Tab-separated table of C-alpha atoms in Angstrom:
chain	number	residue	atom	x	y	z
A	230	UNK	CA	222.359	61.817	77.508
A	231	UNK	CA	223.345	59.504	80.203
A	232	UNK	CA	226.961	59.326	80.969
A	233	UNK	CA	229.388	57.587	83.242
A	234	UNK	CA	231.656	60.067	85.368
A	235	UNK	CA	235.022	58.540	83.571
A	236	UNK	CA	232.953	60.178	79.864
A	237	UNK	CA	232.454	63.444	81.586
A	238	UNK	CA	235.885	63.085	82.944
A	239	UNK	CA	237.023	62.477	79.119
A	240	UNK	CA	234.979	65.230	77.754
A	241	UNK	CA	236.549	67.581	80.207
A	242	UNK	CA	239.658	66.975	79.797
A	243	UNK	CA	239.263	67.780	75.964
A	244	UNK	CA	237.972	70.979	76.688
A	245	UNK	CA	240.716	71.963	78.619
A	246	UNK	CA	243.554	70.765	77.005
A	247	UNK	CA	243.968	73.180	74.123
A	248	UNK	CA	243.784	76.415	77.149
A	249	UNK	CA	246.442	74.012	78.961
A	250	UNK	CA	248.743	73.924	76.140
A	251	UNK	CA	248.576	77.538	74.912
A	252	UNK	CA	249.320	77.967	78.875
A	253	UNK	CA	252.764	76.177	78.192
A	254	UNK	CA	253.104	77.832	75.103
A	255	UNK	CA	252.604	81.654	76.397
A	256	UNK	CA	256.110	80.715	78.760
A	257	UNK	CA	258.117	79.511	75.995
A	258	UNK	CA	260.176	82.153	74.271
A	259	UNK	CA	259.290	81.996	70.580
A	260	UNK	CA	263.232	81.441	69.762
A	261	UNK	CA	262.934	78.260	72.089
A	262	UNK	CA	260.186	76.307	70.263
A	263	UNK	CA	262.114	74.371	67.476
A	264	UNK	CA	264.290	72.913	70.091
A	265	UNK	CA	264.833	69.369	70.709
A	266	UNK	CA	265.951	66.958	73.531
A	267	UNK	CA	267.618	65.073	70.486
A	268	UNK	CA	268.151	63.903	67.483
A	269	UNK	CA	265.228	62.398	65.957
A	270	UNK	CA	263.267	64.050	68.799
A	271	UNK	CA	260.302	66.386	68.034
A	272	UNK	CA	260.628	70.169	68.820
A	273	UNK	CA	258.082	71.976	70.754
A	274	UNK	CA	256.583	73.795	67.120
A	275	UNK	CA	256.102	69.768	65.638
A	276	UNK	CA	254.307	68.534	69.023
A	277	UNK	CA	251.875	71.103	68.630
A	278	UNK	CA	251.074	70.420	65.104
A	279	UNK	CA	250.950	66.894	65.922
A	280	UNK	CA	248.537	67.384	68.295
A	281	UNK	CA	246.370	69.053	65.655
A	282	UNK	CA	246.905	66.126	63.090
A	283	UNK	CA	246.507	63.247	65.825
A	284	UNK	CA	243.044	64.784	66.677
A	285	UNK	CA	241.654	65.606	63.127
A	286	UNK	CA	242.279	61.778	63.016
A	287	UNK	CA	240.624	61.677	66.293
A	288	UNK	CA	237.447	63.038	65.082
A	289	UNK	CA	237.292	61.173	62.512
A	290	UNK	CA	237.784	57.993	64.311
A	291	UNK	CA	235.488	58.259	66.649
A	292	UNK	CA	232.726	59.040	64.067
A	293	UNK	CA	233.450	56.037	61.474
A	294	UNK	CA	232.296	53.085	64.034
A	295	UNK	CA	228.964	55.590	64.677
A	296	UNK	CA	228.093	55.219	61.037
A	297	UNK	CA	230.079	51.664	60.100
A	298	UNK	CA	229.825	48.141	61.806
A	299	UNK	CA	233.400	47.442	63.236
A	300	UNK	CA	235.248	49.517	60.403
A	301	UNK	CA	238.459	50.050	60.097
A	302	UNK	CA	240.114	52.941	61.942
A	303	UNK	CA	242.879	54.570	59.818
A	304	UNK	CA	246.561	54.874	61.100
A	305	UNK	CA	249.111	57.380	59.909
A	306	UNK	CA	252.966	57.560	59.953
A	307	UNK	CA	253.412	60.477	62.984
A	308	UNK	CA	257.305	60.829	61.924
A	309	UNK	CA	256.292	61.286	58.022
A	310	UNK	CA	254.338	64.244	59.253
A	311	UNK	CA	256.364	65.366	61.330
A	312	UNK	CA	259.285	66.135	58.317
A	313	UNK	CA	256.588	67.975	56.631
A	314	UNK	CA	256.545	71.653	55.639
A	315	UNK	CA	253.669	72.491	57.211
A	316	UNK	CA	255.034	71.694	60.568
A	317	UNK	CA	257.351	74.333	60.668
A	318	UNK	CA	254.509	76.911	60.063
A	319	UNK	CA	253.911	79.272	63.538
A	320	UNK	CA	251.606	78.137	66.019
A	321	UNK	CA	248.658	80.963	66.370
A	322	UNK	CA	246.416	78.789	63.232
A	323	UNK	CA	247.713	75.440	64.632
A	324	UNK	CA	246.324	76.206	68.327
A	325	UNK	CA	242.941	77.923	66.717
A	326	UNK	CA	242.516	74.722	65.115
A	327	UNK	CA	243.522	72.520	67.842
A	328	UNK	CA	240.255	74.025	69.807
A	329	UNK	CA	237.614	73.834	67.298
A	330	UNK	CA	238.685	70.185	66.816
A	331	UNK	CA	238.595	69.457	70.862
A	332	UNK	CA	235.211	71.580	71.410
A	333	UNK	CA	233.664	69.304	68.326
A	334	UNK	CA	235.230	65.910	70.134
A	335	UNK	CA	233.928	67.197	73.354
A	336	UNK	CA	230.740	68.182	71.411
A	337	UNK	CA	230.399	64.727	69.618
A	338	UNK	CA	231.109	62.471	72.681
A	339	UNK	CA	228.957	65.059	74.897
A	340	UNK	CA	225.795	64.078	72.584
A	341	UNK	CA	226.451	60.247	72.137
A	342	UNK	CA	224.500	57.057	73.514
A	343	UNK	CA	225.337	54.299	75.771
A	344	UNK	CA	225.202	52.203	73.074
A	345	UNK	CA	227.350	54.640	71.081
A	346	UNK	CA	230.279	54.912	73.436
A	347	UNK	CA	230.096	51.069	73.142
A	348	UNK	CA	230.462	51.070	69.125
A	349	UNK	CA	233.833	49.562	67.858
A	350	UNK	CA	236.293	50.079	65.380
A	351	UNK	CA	239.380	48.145	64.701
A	352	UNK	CA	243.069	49.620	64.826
A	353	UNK	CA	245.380	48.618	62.316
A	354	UNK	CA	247.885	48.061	65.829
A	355	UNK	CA	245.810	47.995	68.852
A	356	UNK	CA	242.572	45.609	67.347
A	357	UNK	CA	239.359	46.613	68.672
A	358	UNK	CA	238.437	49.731	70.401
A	359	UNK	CA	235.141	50.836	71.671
A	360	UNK	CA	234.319	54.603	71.156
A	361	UNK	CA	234.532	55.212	74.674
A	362	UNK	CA	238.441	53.593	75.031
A	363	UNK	CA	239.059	56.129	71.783
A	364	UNK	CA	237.791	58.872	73.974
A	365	UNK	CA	239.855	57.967	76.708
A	366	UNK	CA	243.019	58.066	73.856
A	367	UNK	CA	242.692	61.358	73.153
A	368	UNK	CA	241.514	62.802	76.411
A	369	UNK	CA	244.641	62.045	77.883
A	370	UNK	CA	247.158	62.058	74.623
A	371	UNK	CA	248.072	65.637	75.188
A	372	UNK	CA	248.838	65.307	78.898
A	373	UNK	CA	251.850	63.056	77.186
A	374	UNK	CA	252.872	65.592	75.020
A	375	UNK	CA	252.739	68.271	77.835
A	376	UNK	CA	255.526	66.327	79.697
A	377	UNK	CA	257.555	66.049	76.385
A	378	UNK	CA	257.544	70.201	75.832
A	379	UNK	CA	258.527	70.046	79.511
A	380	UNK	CA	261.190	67.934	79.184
A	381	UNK	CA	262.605	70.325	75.987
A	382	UNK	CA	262.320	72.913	78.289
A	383	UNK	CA	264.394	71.197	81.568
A	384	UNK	CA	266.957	70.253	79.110
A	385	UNK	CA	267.495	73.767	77.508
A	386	UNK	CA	266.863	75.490	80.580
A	387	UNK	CA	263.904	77.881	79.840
């Protein structure tokens, strides 16, 4: 397919995220990753299964406007997730899932149209967004989450 350089850029940086996270993760001791910067912050452990969660949605919204005319994109409460059980679970299944669900993004955007990159769905908060700004989203949503784990890690010195 015919793509811009800024859609290859996005579809790289997908598929290197999840190696540049488990990177992080490799120097952290594994005492060290339920610490916080503070209160009400996210620890290391719930970053990384946010990441997983934010990017199942990912896939998903990227696929609806493929399939729907302008349809609505769903949002989700990050903090209700966060207080969940299943956040506190260790990290090996989180990361193995966190890759399958960037190499299918990577995958799906890899294979898509012009005219597909251009397809929109509507955010409950942000309005319209073209498949191509959702791609954007994601490809560089983990970069943000890289500097949070760093700042855990300045604070706590490790």
């Amino acid at each position: 397919m015919s793509r811009t350089a800024q859609q290859d850029a996005y579809i790289q940086q997908l598929r290197e995220f999840p190696a540049k996270l488990k990177r992080v993760l490799d120097e952290i001791p594994a005492e060290h990753l339920d610490k916080r910067v503070g209160e009400g912050e996210w620890s290391t452990r719930q970053i990384v299964h946010h990441l997983v969660d934010a990017h199942c949605f990912a896939v998903y919204r990227v696929h609806l406007p493929l399939f729907q005319e302008k349809p609505m994109l769903p949002d989700w409460d990050r903090d209700d997730y966060a207080r969940q059980a299943d956040y506190a679970l260790p990290l090996d299944n989180a990361l193995a899932l966190l890759v399958t669900l960037h190499e299918r993004l990577a995958t799906l955007l890899e294979a898509l149209t012009p005219d597909q990159w251009a397809r929109i769905g509507i955010h409950p908060t942000r309005g319209e967004l073209t498949v191509e700004q959702l791609g954007a989203i994601y490809a560089g949503h983990g970069d943000g989450h890289l500097k949070q784990i760093a700042d855990i890690r300045a604070v706590h010195g490790f």
